[in-house]
C-alpha cells in the first residue's frame, strides 16, 4: 500500500487531522486519482458532527477533481493523465437508474455512506495498520489520492482549470440540477430561492440560464445578496427584514411564485418556501439537516394544488450533466470561480470554520499547496 497525506476525522465534532494514511492499489473496476482540488461541502461537516451516521474514523471529501494516475485491469474509459471530476456512485441497473434517476438508487447508502465498499472493505489504513473508513461518496478525496469506481468519474476537457471543477460533482450539480433537471421552469417563470450558499447560487445561475423572471433571492447575509444581484437575481430580500412570504407575493402580483427552492434545510424556511408559491406552484427542498428533523405545513396550503418534493444531487446523471455545466462555464453563463476560495488541504479546519461562519461560499482544498 502506498502512503499519502489525508485529512482524517476520528471523533464526533472532532478536528480534521492531517495524517499518513495507506491507500490500496486500485481494484479491477477502480481508478486512482491524484487530487488537485476538492470542495468542502456542508455534507462533510454534517458527517464530521455525526448528523449522518457514517462511521468514524474516516477520510471524507466528496467533491474531488484531479488527474488519473493508475487504473484497474477492467477499466476501459480512462487512462493515466486524464483529468476527471468525481461524483457519487449508483448501481446503474435498477429501475431508477435505468430512468436516469441515479440519485434515488436503492444502493445509494451502501455505495456512498457506509464507510466502505459494497463488500465491507475499506481501502484506507492508518500508520498502525488499523482501518480508517473510506469510499465516502465513492471517493474520500480529502487526501493526496483517492480511489473511485470507474462509473463515478466524469472526464474533463484538458484545457479547464481542473482544481476548480470538483464542486461540480456535488454542490454545484445539486443546485443547478435542481433547476434544470428537477423543477425545469419555463422561460419567464417566477422563482424564489431561499439560502445563497454555493448550492443556492448555483441554482440561481442555472435559473438565469433557464430564463426565470422574476428571479428572487433570499438570505440573511448582505454579502451574498450582493453577489446574487451580480449573478442575475432580479430581486434580493434580506430574511432579517419583514415578512418574506408577503414580500415575495408583493413582487408577484399577490399570487406567489410558480417555483421555489429551499437550500437551507431549516424547517421554518421550508414552510416559507411552500407558502411563497402560487396555486399549483412547485417547491423543491435540498437542504440537509440532522436525521429526524421534522417540519410542519398547513395542510390547506398543499391541498390547493401546490407540490413539495425533495431533490438529491439535482436529479443529475453526472456524465450527462457535468459536461453541460462545463460548457455553460465556457460560455460565461456559469461562472463557478465567483463562488470559490482556495485553501491548502493542511488548513482544512480553518476553511471549515470560515465556511460555518458564512465567510466562504465554497472552499476548495488543494493537497500539497
PDB file of C-alpha atoms in Angstrom, residues 74-307:
ATOM      1  CA  UNK A  74     -11.103  -3.897 -16.213  1.00  0.00           C
ATOM      2  CA  UNK A  75     -11.252  -0.097 -16.587  1.00  0.00           C
ATOM      3  CA  UNK A  76     -11.782   0.907 -20.220  1.00  0.00           C
ATOM      4  CA  UNK A  77     -12.944   4.525 -20.127  1.00  0.00           C
ATOM      5  CA  UNK A  78      -9.909   6.211 -18.550  1.00  0.00           C
ATOM      6  CA  UNK A  79      -6.142   6.204 -18.922  1.00  0.00           C
ATOM      7  CA  UNK A  80      -3.369   7.789 -16.859  1.00  0.00           C
ATOM      8  CA  UNK A  81      -3.229  11.527 -17.474  1.00  0.00           C
ATOM      9  CA  UNK A  82      -6.981  12.019 -17.928  1.00  0.00           C
ATOM     10  CA  UNK A  83      -8.399  14.994 -15.989  1.00  0.00           C
ATOM     11  CA  UNK A  84     -11.535  13.968 -14.114  1.00  0.00           C
ATOM     12  CA  UNK A  85     -14.162  15.159 -11.667  1.00  0.00           C
ATOM     13  CA  UNK A  86     -15.507  12.674  -9.128  1.00  0.00           C
ATOM     14  CA  UNK A  87     -19.171  12.242  -8.194  1.00  0.00           C
ATOM     15  CA  UNK A  88     -21.468   9.855  -6.350  1.00  0.00           C
ATOM     16  CA  UNK A  89     -21.905   6.148  -7.161  1.00  0.00           C
ATOM     17  CA  UNK A  90     -25.064   4.252  -8.070  1.00  0.00           C
ATOM     18  CA  UNK A  91     -25.725   0.717  -9.283  1.00  0.00           C
ATOM     19  CA  UNK A  92     -26.660   1.762 -12.831  1.00  0.00           C
ATOM     20  CA  UNK A  93     -29.032  -1.179 -13.304  1.00  0.00           C
ATOM     21  CA  UNK A  94     -32.048  -0.705 -11.007  1.00  0.00           C
ATOM     22  CA  UNK A  95     -35.317   0.758 -12.352  1.00  0.00           C
ATOM     23  CA  UNK A  96     -34.496   4.230 -11.039  1.00  0.00           C
ATOM     24  CA  UNK A  97     -31.011   4.226 -12.562  1.00  0.00           C
ATOM     25  CA  UNK A  98     -32.431   2.992 -15.855  1.00  0.00           C
ATOM     26  CA  UNK A  99     -34.793   6.000 -15.816  1.00  0.00           C
ATOM     27  CA  UNK A 100     -31.926   8.422 -15.210  1.00  0.00           C
ATOM     28  CA  UNK A 101     -32.795   8.818 -11.523  1.00  0.00           C
ATOM     29  CA  UNK A 102     -29.444   7.539 -10.278  1.00  0.00           C
ATOM     30  CA  UNK A 103     -29.525   9.710  -7.151  1.00  0.00           C
ATOM     31  CA  UNK A 104     -32.513   7.660  -5.977  1.00  0.00           C
ATOM     32  CA  UNK A 105     -30.831   4.287  -6.440  1.00  0.00           C
ATOM     33  CA  UNK A 106     -31.664   1.859  -3.599  1.00  0.00           C
ATOM     34  CA  UNK A 107     -27.919   1.296  -3.177  1.00  0.00           C
ATOM     35  CA  UNK A 108     -27.070   4.968  -2.665  1.00  0.00           C
ATOM     36  CA  UNK A 109     -26.378   4.480   1.045  1.00  0.00           C
ATOM     37  CA  UNK A 110     -24.143   1.381   0.896  1.00  0.00           C
ATOM     38  CA  UNK A 111     -22.219   2.690  -2.110  1.00  0.00           C
ATOM     39  CA  UNK A 112     -21.648   6.189  -0.700  1.00  0.00           C
ATOM     40  CA  UNK A 113     -22.249   6.449   3.039  1.00  0.00           C
ATOM     41  CA  UNK A 114     -21.385   3.074   4.601  1.00  0.00           C
ATOM     42  CA  UNK A 115     -17.691   3.788   5.146  1.00  0.00           C
ATOM     43  CA  UNK A 116     -16.512   1.149   2.715  1.00  0.00           C
ATOM     44  CA  UNK A 117     -17.073  -0.786  -0.471  1.00  0.00           C
ATOM     45  CA  UNK A 118     -20.106  -2.983  -1.044  1.00  0.00           C
ATOM     46  CA  UNK A 119     -18.110  -5.969   0.253  1.00  0.00           C
ATOM     47  CA  UNK A 120     -17.478  -4.099   3.515  1.00  0.00           C
ATOM     48  CA  UNK A 121     -13.799  -3.404   2.916  1.00  0.00           C
ATOM     49  CA  UNK A 122     -12.101  -0.014   3.168  1.00  0.00           C
ATOM     50  CA  UNK A 123      -9.053   0.924   1.078  1.00  0.00           C
ATOM     51  CA  UNK A 124      -7.571   3.023   3.919  1.00  0.00           C
ATOM     52  CA  UNK A 125      -5.315   2.107   6.855  1.00  0.00           C
ATOM     53  CA  UNK A 126      -3.563   4.367   9.319  1.00  0.00           C
ATOM     54  CA  UNK A 127       0.119   4.217  10.268  1.00  0.00           C
ATOM     55  CA  UNK A 128      -0.666   1.464  12.821  1.00  0.00           C
ATOM     56  CA  UNK A 129      -2.412  -0.626  10.188  1.00  0.00           C
ATOM     57  CA  UNK A 130      -5.860  -0.004  11.657  1.00  0.00           C
ATOM     58  CA  UNK A 131      -8.919   0.549   9.467  1.00  0.00           C
ATOM     59  CA  UNK A 132      -9.959   4.038   8.508  1.00  0.00           C
ATOM     60  CA  UNK A 133     -13.361   4.197   6.864  1.00  0.00           C
ATOM     61  CA  UNK A 134     -13.263   5.338   3.267  1.00  0.00           C
ATOM     62  CA  UNK A 135     -15.147   5.254  -0.024  1.00  0.00           C
ATOM     63  CA  UNK A 136     -17.113   8.280   1.214  1.00  0.00           C
ATOM     64  CA  UNK A 137     -19.390   9.176  -1.676  1.00  0.00           C
ATOM     65  CA  UNK A 138     -17.280   6.712  -3.669  1.00  0.00           C
ATOM     66  CA  UNK A 139     -14.049   8.712  -3.288  1.00  0.00           C
ATOM     67  CA  UNK A 140     -12.865  10.053   0.137  1.00  0.00           C
ATOM     68  CA  UNK A 141     -10.990  12.865  -1.561  1.00  0.00           C
ATOM     69  CA  UNK A 142      -9.688  14.918   1.400  1.00  0.00           C
ATOM     70  CA  UNK A 143      -6.337  13.431   0.522  1.00  0.00           C
ATOM     71  CA  UNK A 144      -3.486  13.497  -1.956  1.00  0.00           C
ATOM     72  CA  UNK A 145      -5.008  10.498  -3.775  1.00  0.00           C
ATOM     73  CA  UNK A 146      -8.432   8.877  -3.984  1.00  0.00           C
ATOM     74  CA  UNK A 147      -9.821   5.617  -5.310  1.00  0.00           C
ATOM     75  CA  UNK A 148     -13.108   5.701  -7.187  1.00  0.00           C
ATOM     76  CA  UNK A 149     -15.170   3.225  -9.199  1.00  0.00           C
ATOM     77  CA  UNK A 150     -14.877   3.929 -12.908  1.00  0.00           C
ATOM     78  CA  UNK A 151     -18.602   4.627 -13.267  1.00  0.00           C
ATOM     79  CA  UNK A 152     -18.497   7.559 -10.818  1.00  0.00           C
ATOM     80  CA  UNK A 153     -15.884   9.537 -12.773  1.00  0.00           C
ATOM     81  CA  UNK A 154     -16.501  12.175 -15.428  1.00  0.00           C
ATOM     82  CA  UNK A 155     -13.764  13.067 -17.897  1.00  0.00           C
ATOM     83  CA  UNK A 156     -12.960  16.765 -18.223  1.00  0.00           C
ATOM     84  CA  UNK A 157     -11.570  18.692 -21.183  1.00  0.00           C
ATOM     85  CA  UNK A 158      -7.816  19.098 -20.837  1.00  0.00           C
ATOM     86  CA  UNK A 159      -7.891  22.888 -21.000  1.00  0.00           C
ATOM     87  CA  UNK A 160     -10.123  23.571 -17.968  1.00  0.00           C
ATOM     88  CA  UNK A 161      -8.771  24.521 -14.504  1.00  0.00           C
ATOM     89  CA  UNK A 162      -9.176  21.017 -13.085  1.00  0.00           C
ATOM     90  CA  UNK A 163      -8.581  22.030  -9.457  1.00  0.00           C
ATOM     91  CA  UNK A 164     -11.709  24.240  -9.533  1.00  0.00           C
ATOM     92  CA  UNK A 165     -14.050  21.650 -11.040  1.00  0.00           C
ATOM     93  CA  UNK A 166     -14.576  19.361  -8.028  1.00  0.00           C
ATOM     94  CA  UNK A 167     -17.705  21.137  -6.722  1.00  0.00           C
ATOM     95  CA  UNK A 168     -19.441  20.225  -9.989  1.00  0.00           C
ATOM     96  CA  UNK A 169     -19.563  16.684  -8.592  1.00  0.00           C
ATOM     97  CA  UNK A 170     -21.931  17.593  -5.752  1.00  0.00           C
ATOM     98  CA  UNK A 171     -22.940  21.064  -4.567  1.00  0.00           C
ATOM     99  CA  UNK A 172     -22.969  22.808  -7.929  1.00  0.00           C
ATOM    100  CA  UNK A 173     -24.689  19.997  -9.808  1.00  0.00           C
ATOM    101  CA  UNK A 174     -27.151  19.811  -6.905  1.00  0.00           C
ATOM    102  CA  UNK A 175     -28.114  23.481  -7.158  1.00  0.00           C
ATOM    103  CA  UNK A 176     -28.019  23.785 -10.928  1.00  0.00           C
ATOM    104  CA  UNK A 177     -29.669  20.404 -11.434  1.00  0.00           C
ATOM    105  CA  UNK A 178     -32.485  21.292  -9.072  1.00  0.00           C
ATOM    106  CA  UNK A 179     -33.442  23.954 -11.595  1.00  0.00           C
ATOM    107  CA  UNK A 180     -32.525  22.448 -14.950  1.00  0.00           C
ATOM    108  CA  UNK A 181     -33.298  18.768 -14.241  1.00  0.00           C
ATOM    109  CA  UNK A 182     -35.865  18.670 -11.434  1.00  0.00           C
ATOM    110  CA  UNK A 183     -38.042  21.800 -11.482  1.00  0.00           C
ATOM    111  CA  UNK A 184     -37.492  22.640 -15.184  1.00  0.00           C
ATOM    112  CA  UNK A 185     -39.088  26.105 -15.111  1.00  0.00           C
ATOM    113  CA  UNK A 186     -40.330  27.505 -18.389  1.00  0.00           C
ATOM    114  CA  UNK A 187     -38.776  30.768 -19.624  1.00  0.00           C
ATOM    115  CA  UNK A 188     -40.478  33.653 -17.856  1.00  0.00           C
ATOM    116  CA  UNK A 189     -41.410  31.551 -14.825  1.00  0.00           C
ATOM    117  CA  UNK A 190     -41.189  33.189 -11.409  1.00  0.00           C
ATOM    118  CA  UNK A 191     -38.820  31.600  -8.884  1.00  0.00           C
ATOM    119  CA  UNK A 192     -37.648  32.325  -5.349  1.00  0.00           C
ATOM    120  CA  UNK A 193     -34.511  30.730  -3.870  1.00  0.00           C
ATOM    121  CA  UNK A 194     -34.025  30.582  -0.107  1.00  0.00           C
ATOM    122  CA  UNK A 195     -30.385  30.298   1.004  1.00  0.00           C
ATOM    123  CA  UNK A 196     -27.474  31.599  -1.049  1.00  0.00           C
ATOM    124  CA  UNK A 197     -24.602  29.294  -0.292  1.00  0.00           C
ATOM    125  CA  UNK A 198     -22.818  27.546  -3.127  1.00  0.00           C
ATOM    126  CA  UNK A 199     -25.893  25.368  -3.789  1.00  0.00           C
ATOM    127  CA  UNK A 200     -28.322  28.285  -3.833  1.00  0.00           C
ATOM    128  CA  UNK A 201     -26.101  30.476  -6.001  1.00  0.00           C
ATOM    129  CA  UNK A 202     -25.523  27.593  -8.409  1.00  0.00           C
ATOM    130  CA  UNK A 203     -29.293  27.266  -8.624  1.00  0.00           C
ATOM    131  CA  UNK A 204     -29.559  30.997  -9.253  1.00  0.00           C
ATOM    132  CA  UNK A 205     -27.052  30.878 -12.123  1.00  0.00           C
ATOM    133  CA  UNK A 206     -28.961  27.959 -13.633  1.00  0.00           C
ATOM    134  CA  UNK A 207     -32.267  29.812 -13.194  1.00  0.00           C
ATOM    135  CA  UNK A 208     -30.855  32.708 -15.161  1.00  0.00           C
ATOM    136  CA  UNK A 209     -29.887  30.246 -17.907  1.00  0.00           C
ATOM    137  CA  UNK A 210     -33.467  28.919 -17.813  1.00  0.00           C
ATOM    138  CA  UNK A 211     -34.850  32.443 -18.203  1.00  0.00           C
ATOM    139  CA  UNK A 212     -36.683  32.728 -14.867  1.00  0.00           C
ATOM    140  CA  UNK A 213     -38.236  36.123 -14.179  1.00  0.00           C
ATOM    141  CA  UNK A 214     -38.736  37.441 -11.651  1.00  0.00           C
ATOM    142  CA  UNK A 215     -35.810  35.670 -10.042  1.00  0.00           C
ATOM    143  CA  UNK A 216     -35.922  36.339  -6.310  1.00  0.00           C
ATOM    144  CA  UNK A 217     -33.093  35.549  -3.871  1.00  0.00           C
ATOM    145  CA  UNK A 218     -33.437  35.392  -0.075  1.00  0.00           C
ATOM    146  CA  UNK A 219     -30.651  35.213   2.506  1.00  0.00           C
ATOM    147  CA  UNK A 220     -29.523  36.580   5.859  1.00  0.00           C
ATOM    148  CA  UNK A 221     -26.158  37.905   4.636  1.00  0.00           C
ATOM    149  CA  UNK A 222     -25.910  41.125   2.657  1.00  0.00           C
ATOM    150  CA  UNK A 223     -22.672  39.979   1.005  1.00  0.00           C
ATOM    151  CA  UNK A 224     -24.448  37.005  -0.502  1.00  0.00           C
ATOM    152  CA  UNK A 225     -27.407  39.086  -1.597  1.00  0.00           C
ATOM    153  CA  UNK A 226     -24.987  41.481  -3.326  1.00  0.00           C
ATOM    154  CA  UNK A 227     -23.352  38.608  -5.204  1.00  0.00           C
ATOM    155  CA  UNK A 228     -26.774  37.251  -6.152  1.00  0.00           C
ATOM    156  CA  UNK A 229     -27.568  40.600  -7.781  1.00  0.00           C
ATOM    157  CA  UNK A 230     -24.356  40.411  -9.781  1.00  0.00           C
ATOM    158  CA  UNK A 231     -25.176  36.855 -10.868  1.00  0.00           C
ATOM    159  CA  UNK A 232     -28.619  37.744 -12.169  1.00  0.00           C
ATOM    160  CA  UNK A 233     -31.199  37.957  -9.373  1.00  0.00           C
ATOM    161  CA  UNK A 234     -33.899  40.491 -10.230  1.00  0.00           C
ATOM    162  CA  UNK A 235     -34.854  40.994  -6.564  1.00  0.00           C
ATOM    163  CA  UNK A 236     -32.879  40.316  -3.364  1.00  0.00           C
ATOM    164  CA  UNK A 237     -34.642  40.086   0.008  1.00  0.00           C
ATOM    165  CA  UNK A 238     -32.998  40.093   3.417  1.00  0.00           C
ATOM    166  CA  UNK A 239     -34.535  37.394   5.593  1.00  0.00           C
ATOM    167  CA  UNK A 240     -33.969  39.741   8.530  1.00  0.00           C
ATOM    168  CA  UNK A 241     -36.472  42.300   7.265  1.00  0.00           C
ATOM    169  CA  UNK A 242     -40.230  41.889   7.404  1.00  0.00           C
ATOM    170  CA  UNK A 243     -42.450  39.004   6.311  1.00  0.00           C
ATOM    171  CA  UNK A 244     -40.570  37.314   3.481  1.00  0.00           C
ATOM    172  CA  UNK A 245     -43.634  35.457   2.186  1.00  0.00           C
ATOM    173  CA  UNK A 246     -45.635  38.674   1.934  1.00  0.00           C
ATOM    174  CA  UNK A 247     -42.748  40.414   0.180  1.00  0.00           C
ATOM    175  CA  UNK A 248     -42.453  37.573  -2.356  1.00  0.00           C
ATOM    176  CA  UNK A 249     -46.179  37.794  -3.013  1.00  0.00           C
ATOM    177  CA  UNK A 250     -45.949  41.552  -3.449  1.00  0.00           C
ATOM    178  CA  UNK A 251     -43.325  41.045  -6.144  1.00  0.00           C
ATOM    179  CA  UNK A 252     -45.561  38.598  -7.997  1.00  0.00           C
ATOM    180  CA  UNK A 253     -48.828  40.484  -8.141  1.00  0.00           C
ATOM    181  CA  UNK A 254     -50.097  38.898  -4.938  1.00  0.00           C
ATOM    182  CA  UNK A 255     -50.061  35.361  -6.359  1.00  0.00           C
ATOM    183  CA  UNK A 256     -46.715  33.965  -5.263  1.00  0.00           C
ATOM    184  CA  UNK A 257     -44.090  32.315  -7.432  1.00  0.00           C
ATOM    185  CA  UNK A 258     -44.516  29.388  -9.790  1.00  0.00           C
ATOM    186  CA  UNK A 259     -41.434  27.719  -8.300  1.00  0.00           C
ATOM    187  CA  UNK A 260     -39.487  27.925  -5.054  1.00  0.00           C
ATOM    188  CA  UNK A 261     -36.330  26.226  -3.831  1.00  0.00           C
ATOM    189  CA  UNK A 262     -35.140  25.805  -0.259  1.00  0.00           C
ATOM    190  CA  UNK A 263     -31.386  25.364   0.113  1.00  0.00           C
ATOM    191  CA  UNK A 264     -31.240  25.821   3.898  1.00  0.00           C
ATOM    192  CA  UNK A 265     -32.925  22.764   5.371  1.00  0.00           C
ATOM    193  CA  UNK A 266     -34.273  24.950   8.190  1.00  0.00           C
ATOM    194  CA  UNK A 267     -37.851  23.794   8.962  1.00  0.00           C
ATOM    195  CA  UNK A 268     -39.241  27.328   9.222  1.00  0.00           C
ATOM    196  CA  UNK A 269     -37.667  28.319   5.916  1.00  0.00           C
ATOM    197  CA  UNK A 270     -39.078  25.232   4.191  1.00  0.00           C
ATOM    198  CA  UNK A 271     -42.513  26.400   5.283  1.00  0.00           C
ATOM    199  CA  UNK A 272     -41.821  29.877   3.896  1.00  0.00           C
ATOM    200  CA  UNK A 273     -40.734  28.356   0.586  1.00  0.00           C
ATOM    201  CA  UNK A 274     -44.002  26.430   0.292  1.00  0.00           C
ATOM    202  CA  UNK A 275     -46.139  29.373   1.370  1.00  0.00           C
ATOM    203  CA  UNK A 276     -44.432  31.624  -1.199  1.00  0.00           C
ATOM    204  CA  UNK A 277     -45.946  29.561  -4.026  1.00  0.00           C
ATOM    205  CA  UNK A 278     -48.943  30.470  -6.108  1.00  0.00           C
ATOM    206  CA  UNK A 279     -51.690  27.881  -6.602  1.00  0.00           C
ATOM    207  CA  UNK A 280     -50.265  24.855  -8.484  1.00  0.00           C
ATOM    208  CA  UNK A 281     -46.712  26.022  -7.701  1.00  0.00           C
ATOM    209  CA  UNK A 282     -43.851  23.596  -7.048  1.00  0.00           C
ATOM    210  CA  UNK A 283     -41.334  23.764  -4.201  1.00  0.00           C
ATOM    211  CA  UNK A 284     -38.092  21.807  -4.191  1.00  0.00           C
ATOM    212  CA  UNK A 285     -36.151  21.142  -0.990  1.00  0.00           C
ATOM    213  CA  UNK A 286     -32.425  20.435  -0.908  1.00  0.00           C
ATOM    214  CA  UNK A 287     -31.096  21.487   2.491  1.00  0.00           C
ATOM    215  CA  UNK A 288     -29.584  18.782   4.695  1.00  0.00           C
ATOM    216  CA  UNK A 289     -30.415  18.651   8.408  1.00  0.00           C
ATOM    217  CA  UNK A 290     -29.774  16.048  11.149  1.00  0.00           C
ATOM    218  CA  UNK A 291     -31.668  12.780  10.831  1.00  0.00           C
ATOM    219  CA  UNK A 292     -35.103  13.043  12.450  1.00  0.00           C
ATOM    220  CA  UNK A 293     -35.597  16.756  11.695  1.00  0.00           C
ATOM    221  CA  UNK A 294     -39.280  17.490  11.110  1.00  0.00           C
ATOM    222  CA  UNK A 295     -41.218  20.425   9.694  1.00  0.00           C
ATOM    223  CA  UNK A 296     -44.883  21.377   9.618  1.00  0.00           C
ATOM    224  CA  UNK A 297     -47.231  22.772   6.976  1.00  0.00           C
ATOM    225  CA  UNK A 298     -50.809  23.911   6.945  1.00  0.00           C
ATOM    226  CA  UNK A 299     -52.428  21.052   5.010  1.00  0.00           C
ATOM    227  CA  UNK A 300     -54.612  23.519   3.129  1.00  0.00           C
ATOM    228  CA  UNK A 301     -51.532  25.198   1.690  1.00  0.00           C
ATOM    229  CA  UNK A 302     -50.616  21.987  -0.132  1.00  0.00           C
ATOM    230  CA  UNK A 303     -54.190  20.839  -0.741  1.00  0.00           C
ATOM    231  CA  UNK A 304     -54.772  23.653  -3.202  1.00  0.00           C
ATOM    232  CA  UNK A 305     -52.576  22.250  -5.924  1.00  0.00           C
ATOM    233  CA  UNK A 306     -49.127  23.001  -4.543  1.00  0.00           C
ATOM    234  CA  UNK A 307     -46.364  20.402  -4.766  1.00  0.00           C
TER     235      UNK A 307
END
